[in-house]
Each structure stands twice: as structure tokens, then as C-alpha cells.
């Protein structure tokens, strides 16, 4: 029996060895035909990049914001009273605000105001309390009014007392629009309506929400911490601080924004308005005042009137636009042709000047020979003719002539006597002429005959 068992065991071992060898030979024979597909690493799908992102507030709004930081507005709803049951579908709302001037700049259309929300409808902006706010055609049942103070660009004041609410009923009470006053309450403020520029502000108001520091001091107490869940066009994120944020990445046209109230464990806190969805219309390049402020097209100096009542913006002085001068076309500078080299002419030596000949001395001028003296007539002849000379030289005839001339004057005519000098000169001239005539006569008479000297006896 033992021998049979051993044979069976040996046969089984041999069979197993044979089968194993056959499998190995088959694998070797088919090894050149097996192709093992390379393993491709499994990479997780890449999430689409986020379109919505947080950015800094616009510079003009940051500049204007500090002008309202000193205000601590106190808001009250005077009517309707909490719990009132009204027998009319028309409700008149009266409000009161302390420590905040409400006004609307006449030029820009913005200013500090109240946002009033009926139930969970979009807010209504109130810039003056002179007239009451009227809601008509209300549905029967319970309704809640919420009012809070905001800055000109719709950012809510978050100080104690800046928010007020009241719940009233039309004909009867219902469970709708009836928030639990013991639970935290989320009030959606903005964005809502139409916007013309990015970034767009997201703002909300919290009621009955504990401070983060108090909630985190003891995680075992009953005070729950909170977070605000935000979803924009399907992109979600959380906020753990109570302040406005500015977002960009909205698509032109309709966008939807959802706000939810969560506790520290991520559970939704149930209350009437803690989950709100709003539609906004984004139209880039719109020209409303808020869009211009966001784009920086209105300076803080010009927009100061939306935070300060009775503000007068300085009138800008127009700056004359200089007339652009036509561009001066520079004429191409022609290169001057190279001047030919100047050949220096050989300097010729000047020929020596001929000696200057001295002029010959002028012959002496011969003096004219003296004229021979005129021989006067012999004294004898002159003496002999002396008698006639005496007759001529007598002055008697001149006197006679002068007297005759005097007598011949017209009677009654006064004659101006000539000066003595003139008479003397006239007389001398007459004697000279007389003497000259006598000499001429004597010369003429004596010329043909020569005086013969008397002969003397030897």
C-alpha cells in the first residue's frame, strides 16, 4: 500500500514537472509576439482657472471713504411697529436717522443714504426722509422690513445701531418672511442691479453674529463661529471677515451671486434670509457715476460733493491747447565738393626801380633891365613956362564954380553940405588931374625940339 502511494506521488510530481516545462517552452516560443502596453500615468484633471478674483478697492473710493468714518449712524423704523397687523395692502414706512446727513449730490446723483429691503427683495435707496416710503399691493401674510445706513457707493455702515428691522402682518400671520430673532441673520446688500465697470463690490450685513475673536477663545462653548459662503457663476469660496470685498472676472450680461450663512463646521445656519441669490447685469463701459468712479474717470476732488453736503467743486481753468507745429523736414545736407588744392604761384622778384634823375636846376631868372630914366626937360624950359602953371593952379575958378552951383540950386531946397574930407579929396584929385594934363601938354610940346645948351665961349 505504501509502495502504491509512493508511485502515485512520483507520477504526480512527474506530471507537474512535465506541465511546467511545457508551459515554459510555450512562453519562450511566443515571447517574440507578445507586446505589453506601456502603463500611462493617471493624472488628475486640471481644474479650470478661476475667473472671479478679489482686488483692491478703486483708488477714488478709498480716498473718499475716510470723509465718512467719523459718523456713527443710528437708524430707527418708526412705522409700522413690530408685530402690527394691518388691514390694508398699502404700507407707509417712516424712518429716522441720527448722526448721518442724508443727501444726494445734484450733479453726480450719489450721496449717503438708507437701503430699505422689504422681505428679500432688492434694496430701495432713500436719500431724504421728508416724505414717507410707501409700499403698495402687498400680499397678505407676514412681511419684514430691514433698513441700514450706507455710503454713496452702497457700502453699509457696520457700527452698532446702523441697522434696524421690523416684522408686521397684512391681515394675518404666516411663516414666510419671519426671521428668528435668536439666530444669526444674513442680509444681502450688494451687488444687485446693473454695473458698468469692474471691480464690483460685494457687501452684506450680519445680525446676531458673534465676533470671531470671542467665538474662537473657547471652542467648547455654545458660541458658534461663522463663515459666509459666496458663489459667483458657479465658483465658490468662503469669507471669514465682515467687510466689503471687490471682485472682478464677471462676464458681460447676466451674472448670478449667492450668499449663504455657515457655522464653523460648515453647516448651514437656517433662518429666513440666510440663503439669498441675486442677478446682476454687467454692461462694460457704462457711463453712470458709480462706473466712472470705479474707472477713475471722476477725481476725488470733483466727487467730494457725494460725501460732503453743500460742497462746491473748484471750477477747472481751461488750459489752452497749443497748436502743434508742423514737423520741420530737414533738408538733406549736400556734401560740399572738395576744393581743388590752391597752387601757390612763384613769387617773382620785383625789378629794381630806375634811379630817379634829379631835375636840372632852373636857369636863374634874369631881372629885367631897368628902364632908362625919363629925362626931364631942361630946367630952363620949365622955368620959362612957369607962368601958365600958376594960372592953372589957382583955386579961384573952383570957388567960382562951386558958388555958381550953389546959386543954381532950387530956392528952398536944403543942400546937405559935403563933409570936409570929401571936398579935400575932390580938390586934391582936381589938382592932380590938372597937373597931369599940364605935364602931358609940356611933354608933347617939348618932345620935337631939344633944348640946346648955350654955347660957351672958349
XYZ file of C-alpha atoms in Angstrom:
458
model
C 0.000 0.000 0.000
C 2.857 2.311 0.829
C 4.567 1.456 -2.445
C 1.475 2.357 -4.413
C 1.184 5.693 -2.677
C 4.807 6.432 -3.464
C 4.259 5.671 -7.121
C 1.275 7.898 -7.250
C 3.197 10.682 -5.640
C 6.080 10.260 -8.072
C 3.698 10.212 -11.024
C 2.056 13.397 -9.887
C 5.371 15.097 -9.440
C 6.492 13.980 -12.862
C 3.284 15.188 -14.417
C 3.534 18.523 -12.738
C 7.144 18.882 -13.840
C 6.181 17.998 -17.407
C 3.358 20.525 -17.490
C 5.553 23.226 -16.086
C 8.235 22.534 -18.670
C 5.668 22.692 -21.457
C 4.365 25.998 -20.271
C 7.854 27.432 -20.117
C 8.642 26.240 -23.639
C 5.377 27.759 -24.938
C 6.111 31.064 -23.332
C 9.577 31.136 -24.863
C 8.205 30.293 -28.281
C 5.602 33.025 -28.213
C 7.725 35.647 -26.479
C 8.575 37.422 -29.696
C 4.855 38.022 -30.409
C 3.779 39.470 -27.003
C 3.529 43.260 -26.713
C 2.986 44.786 -23.311
C 1.194 48.125 -23.429
C 3.163 50.772 -21.594
C 1.489 51.963 -18.463
C 0.337 55.609 -18.732
C 0.323 57.584 -15.508
C -3.127 58.631 -14.384
C -3.029 62.445 -13.877
C -5.995 64.115 -12.234
C -7.920 66.512 -14.466
C -6.728 70.124 -14.221
C -9.416 72.339 -12.766
C -10.450 75.293 -14.861
C -8.744 78.534 -13.778
C -10.866 80.709 -11.529
C -12.383 83.696 -13.282
C -13.558 85.545 -10.178
C -10.808 87.122 -8.070
C -10.567 89.701 -5.315
C -8.780 93.013 -5.982
C -8.165 96.274 -4.162
C -10.933 98.865 -3.906
C -10.845 101.672 -6.505
C -8.487 104.486 -5.546
C -11.122 107.244 -5.727
C -13.444 105.368 -3.373
C -10.612 104.762 -0.904
C -9.864 108.474 -0.962
C -13.489 109.444 -0.276
C -14.194 106.764 2.323
C -12.351 108.466 5.171
C -14.644 111.518 4.931
C -17.476 109.445 6.479
C -15.516 107.420 9.043
C -16.434 109.784 11.892
C -20.153 109.100 11.520
C -21.948 106.512 13.687
C -25.444 106.489 12.180
C -28.390 105.345 14.289
C -31.332 104.025 12.273
C -34.889 103.516 13.546
C -38.131 102.318 11.913
C -40.946 104.421 13.345
C -43.751 102.624 11.486
C -45.048 100.033 11.068
C -44.483 98.808 14.590
C -43.150 95.270 15.215
C -45.951 92.709 15.251
C -48.567 95.095 13.857
C -51.431 93.551 11.879
C -52.544 95.885 9.100
C -55.856 95.743 7.303
C -54.584 97.202 4.038
C -52.249 96.086 1.269
C -50.598 99.540 1.247
C -47.976 100.193 3.924
C -46.487 103.583 4.791
C -42.978 103.387 6.219
C -41.453 106.173 8.327
C -37.764 106.141 9.174
C -35.379 108.104 11.364
C -31.601 108.540 11.093
C -29.285 110.222 13.573
C -25.610 111.152 13.152
C -25.583 110.898 9.379
C -26.677 113.544 6.861
C -28.742 112.060 4.062
C -28.473 113.880 0.744
C -27.999 113.326 -2.980
C -25.494 115.350 -4.947
C -27.462 117.162 -7.694
C -24.744 116.706 -10.294
C -23.490 113.183 -9.598
C -26.694 111.690 -8.169
C -24.993 109.902 -5.244
C -24.705 110.530 -1.515
C -25.124 108.919 1.939
C -28.477 107.134 2.068
C -30.534 104.313 3.549
C -31.057 100.936 1.937
C -34.547 99.593 2.708
C -35.339 95.928 1.975
C -38.851 94.531 2.070
C -38.701 90.803 2.752
C -35.861 89.627 0.480
C -36.408 91.961 -2.446
C -33.637 94.155 -3.930
C -32.974 97.250 -1.783
C -34.544 100.677 -2.296
C -32.248 103.718 -1.841
C -33.624 106.563 0.319
C -31.790 109.939 0.150
C -34.352 112.034 2.046
C -36.775 111.390 4.899
C -39.013 114.358 4.164
C -41.548 112.040 2.562
C -42.521 108.570 3.850
C -41.798 105.418 1.865
C -44.925 103.679 0.570
C -45.236 100.013 -0.448
C -48.371 99.023 -2.334
C -50.140 95.800 -3.247
C -48.522 93.682 -0.570
C -49.514 90.047 -0.285
C -51.463 89.015 2.792
C -49.272 87.458 5.437
C -46.073 88.274 7.287
C -43.524 90.766 5.988
C -40.202 92.052 7.322
C -38.573 95.442 6.727
C -34.814 95.911 7.096
C -33.094 99.301 6.862
C -29.424 100.250 7.261
C -27.208 103.253 6.524
C -24.817 103.125 3.586
C -22.143 105.206 1.939
C -22.692 106.746 -1.523
C -21.284 103.649 -3.292
C -23.716 101.372 -1.318
C -21.251 100.103 1.305
C -23.083 99.579 4.588
C -22.049 101.162 7.893
C -21.326 98.336 10.327
C -21.442 100.115 13.672
C -23.933 99.162 16.374
C -27.280 100.826 15.633
C -26.724 101.334 11.892
C -29.291 98.564 11.208
C -32.957 98.236 12.115
C -35.712 95.737 11.266
C -39.377 95.190 11.973
C -41.856 92.409 11.173
C -45.537 93.152 10.533
C -48.533 91.307 9.078
C -51.081 92.047 6.387
C -54.446 90.705 7.562
C -52.854 87.611 9.158
C -49.629 85.918 10.285
C -47.710 83.358 8.233
C -44.392 81.548 8.477
C -42.917 83.276 5.409
C -40.566 86.231 5.781
C -40.485 85.750 9.536
C -36.844 85.530 10.715
C -35.882 84.009 14.064
C -34.525 86.855 16.165
C -32.434 84.447 18.255
C -30.421 83.161 15.298
C -27.759 84.856 13.188
C -29.234 86.664 10.237
C -27.554 87.450 6.895
C -28.736 90.483 4.934
C -27.594 90.553 1.301
C -26.782 94.157 0.303
C -24.877 94.314 -2.986
C -24.201 93.571 -5.827
C -27.613 93.999 -7.353
C -28.927 95.701 -10.448
C -26.707 96.921 -13.304
C -22.975 97.674 -13.199
C -20.774 99.263 -15.828
C -17.245 98.735 -14.513
C -15.112 96.295 -12.558
C -14.307 95.634 -9.797
C -17.800 95.162 -8.345
C -18.341 95.473 -4.594
C -19.839 92.585 -2.595
C -21.296 93.703 0.738
C -23.598 92.225 3.397
C -24.848 92.927 6.908
C -24.788 90.475 9.832
C -27.171 90.394 12.795
C -26.734 88.249 15.916
C -23.388 87.003 14.585
C -20.681 86.653 17.281
C -17.313 88.198 16.826
C -14.661 85.856 15.540
C -12.309 86.541 18.456
C -14.991 85.710 21.029
C -16.078 82.558 19.200
C -12.533 81.244 18.909
C -11.476 81.805 22.529
C -13.191 78.599 23.696
C -14.106 76.085 21.001
C -16.234 74.108 23.519
C -18.668 76.939 24.331
C -22.026 77.440 22.717
C -20.907 80.451 20.674
C -20.516 79.284 17.123
C -18.077 80.779 14.686
C -19.382 81.591 11.220
C -18.364 81.827 7.602
C -20.076 83.357 4.579
C -20.221 81.149 1.529
C -20.049 83.058 -1.783
C -20.827 81.590 -5.197
C -20.432 83.638 -8.389
C -21.468 81.981 -11.636
C -20.730 78.565 -10.075
C -17.355 79.467 -8.471
C -17.491 79.178 -4.690
C -15.303 80.490 -1.863
C -15.666 81.464 1.789
C -15.334 84.740 3.664
C -14.474 84.877 7.349
C -14.366 88.647 7.782
C -17.194 91.156 7.879
C -16.166 93.779 5.387
C -16.850 94.557 1.741
C -14.700 92.994 -0.961
C -14.225 93.947 -4.622
C -14.383 91.255 -7.295
C -13.514 91.117 -10.965
C -13.990 88.484 -13.647
C -17.696 88.961 -14.346
C -18.928 88.143 -17.799
C -20.817 90.754 -19.833
C -24.531 90.341 -19.408
C -26.278 88.445 -16.601
C -24.341 87.008 -13.652
C -25.661 85.357 -10.505
C -24.348 85.744 -6.971
C -25.347 83.619 -3.979
C -24.609 84.262 -0.263
C -25.060 81.629 2.472
C -24.502 81.645 6.235
C -22.430 78.687 7.584
C -21.194 77.809 11.026
C -17.613 76.863 11.905
C -18.229 73.219 10.952
C -19.588 74.089 7.508
C -23.247 73.569 8.387
C -25.805 75.982 7.020
C -27.458 78.153 9.690
C -31.137 78.194 8.977
C -33.018 81.462 9.057
C -35.414 83.347 6.798
C -32.863 85.215 4.637
C -29.609 83.302 5.201
C -29.545 81.906 1.662
C -30.066 84.573 -0.992
C -29.419 84.630 -4.752
C -29.406 87.778 -6.878
C -28.962 88.504 -10.580
C -26.765 91.364 -11.753
C -26.311 92.792 -15.222
C -22.738 93.691 -16.152
C -22.527 96.163 -19.033
C -18.930 97.288 -19.553
C -18.242 100.911 -20.464
C -21.488 102.215 -18.946
C -21.360 105.947 -18.165
C -23.183 106.154 -14.821
C -21.495 107.948 -11.915
C -20.552 104.821 -9.974
C -18.947 103.250 -13.053
C -16.910 106.414 -13.648
C -15.786 106.427 -10.012
C -14.650 102.819 -10.268
C -12.752 103.507 -13.503
C -11.187 106.652 -12.057
C -12.775 108.938 -14.637
C -14.040 111.219 -11.846
C -11.404 112.501 -9.461
C -11.851 112.611 -5.697
C -11.820 116.423 -5.844
C -14.775 116.537 -8.226
C -16.611 113.703 -6.396
C -16.155 115.271 -2.958
C -19.741 116.505 -3.177
C -21.106 112.979 -2.645
C -19.622 112.794 0.880
C -19.826 116.470 1.936
C -23.124 118.369 1.710
C -23.043 121.824 0.069
C -19.619 121.131 -1.391
C -18.635 123.229 -4.409
C -16.075 121.670 -6.644
C -13.431 124.104 -7.929
C -14.060 125.208 -11.476
C -11.226 123.896 -13.613
C -9.356 126.527 -15.569
C -9.210 125.511 -19.201
C -5.691 125.062 -20.389
C -5.112 126.394 -23.895
C -4.193 123.648 -26.225
C -1.000 124.538 -28.035
C -1.230 124.380 -31.784
C 1.019 121.613 -32.942
C 3.754 122.924 -35.122
C 4.264 121.136 -38.386
C 7.297 118.936 -38.292
C 10.314 120.577 -39.775
C 11.690 118.493 -42.541
C 15.390 118.647 -42.509
C 16.765 119.161 -45.964
C 19.456 116.696 -46.827
C 22.823 118.247 -46.349
C 24.728 118.089 -49.571
C 28.325 117.363 -49.091
C 30.439 120.166 -50.474
C 32.644 119.240 -53.374
C 36.259 119.180 -52.317
C 38.002 122.365 -53.316
C 40.934 121.937 -55.666
C 44.243 122.495 -53.982
C 45.446 126.040 -54.364
C 48.721 126.129 -56.258
C 50.979 128.784 -54.947
C 52.275 130.897 -57.826
C 56.021 131.555 -57.704
C 56.697 134.986 -56.353
C 58.589 136.992 -58.993
C 61.220 139.336 -57.702
C 60.372 142.919 -58.471
C 62.705 144.574 -60.964
C 64.831 147.313 -59.401
C 63.376 150.713 -59.961
C 65.464 153.028 -62.203
C 67.223 155.782 -60.329
C 65.299 158.986 -60.269
C 67.189 161.606 -62.220
C 67.404 164.872 -60.486
C 65.844 167.691 -62.379
C 68.289 170.122 -63.914
C 68.461 173.358 -61.968
C 66.290 176.004 -63.452
C 68.201 178.828 -65.025
C 68.177 181.905 -62.927
C 65.520 184.337 -63.880
C 67.164 187.364 -65.366
C 65.913 190.507 -63.906
C 64.515 192.879 -66.383
C 66.829 195.689 -67.222
C 65.812 198.833 -65.509
C 64.043 201.205 -67.770
C 66.034 204.198 -68.666
C 65.004 207.148 -66.650
C 62.960 209.641 -68.450
C 64.953 212.737 -68.918
C 63.174 215.708 -67.687
C 63.140 218.803 -69.638
C 65.806 221.298 -69.015
C 65.114 223.469 -66.092
C 65.312 226.476 -68.223
C 62.349 225.407 -70.272
C 60.333 224.571 -67.185
C 61.095 227.896 -65.636
C 60.087 229.757 -68.650
C 56.688 228.229 -68.727
C 56.019 228.683 -65.084
C 53.596 231.490 -65.678
C 50.888 229.372 -67.245
C 51.127 226.832 -64.418
C 50.348 229.451 -61.896
C 47.237 230.329 -63.817
C 46.029 226.755 -63.870
C 46.744 226.101 -60.195
C 44.711 228.986 -58.974
C 41.811 227.843 -56.889
C 39.703 230.862 -57.722
C 37.897 229.236 -60.588
C 36.907 226.266 -58.391
C 35.406 228.546 -55.832
C 33.555 230.385 -58.563
C 32.249 227.145 -59.927
C 31.095 225.958 -56.512
C 29.348 229.246 -55.858
C 27.587 229.081 -59.160
C 26.429 225.607 -58.410
C 25.183 226.759 -55.075
C 23.328 229.597 -56.566
C 21.778 227.415 -59.184
C 20.105 225.262 -56.552
C 16.373 225.442 -56.293
C 15.205 228.019 -53.844
C 14.011 226.452 -50.623
C 15.932 223.228 -51.193
C 18.284 222.424 -48.420
C 21.590 221.158 -49.606
C 23.386 218.750 -47.415
C 26.916 220.035 -47.119
C 29.525 217.518 -48.050
C 31.978 216.614 -45.459
C 35.250 218.428 -45.453
C 37.136 215.271 -46.172
C 35.208 214.703 -49.372
C 35.849 218.284 -50.519
C 39.509 217.956 -49.758
C 39.817 214.689 -51.686
C 37.895 216.168 -54.634
C 40.111 219.190 -54.607
C 43.247 217.092 -54.485
C 42.020 214.952 -57.343
C 41.260 218.024 -59.420
C 44.697 219.470 -58.806
C 46.302 216.133 -59.602
C 44.442 215.839 -62.882
C 45.267 219.428 -63.706
C 48.922 218.868 -63.016
C 48.905 215.658 -65.050
C 47.380 217.464 -68.000
C 49.920 220.205 -67.841
C 52.807 217.743 -67.782
C 51.319 215.891 -70.714
C 50.998 219.127 -72.672
C 54.507 220.125 -71.780
C 55.898 216.747 -72.810
C 54.034 216.859 -76.066
C 55.185 220.370 -76.759
C 58.833 219.833 -75.752
C 59.379 216.481 -77.406
C 60.182 217.613 -81.008
C 62.755 220.196 -80.005
C 65.614 219.624 -77.846
C 66.876 222.279 -75.668
C 70.194 223.481 -76.935
C 72.571 224.320 -74.312
C 74.023 227.748 -74.838
C 77.360 227.648 -76.136
C 80.060 228.947 -74.031
C 82.944 230.786 -75.399
C 86.218 229.094 -75.105
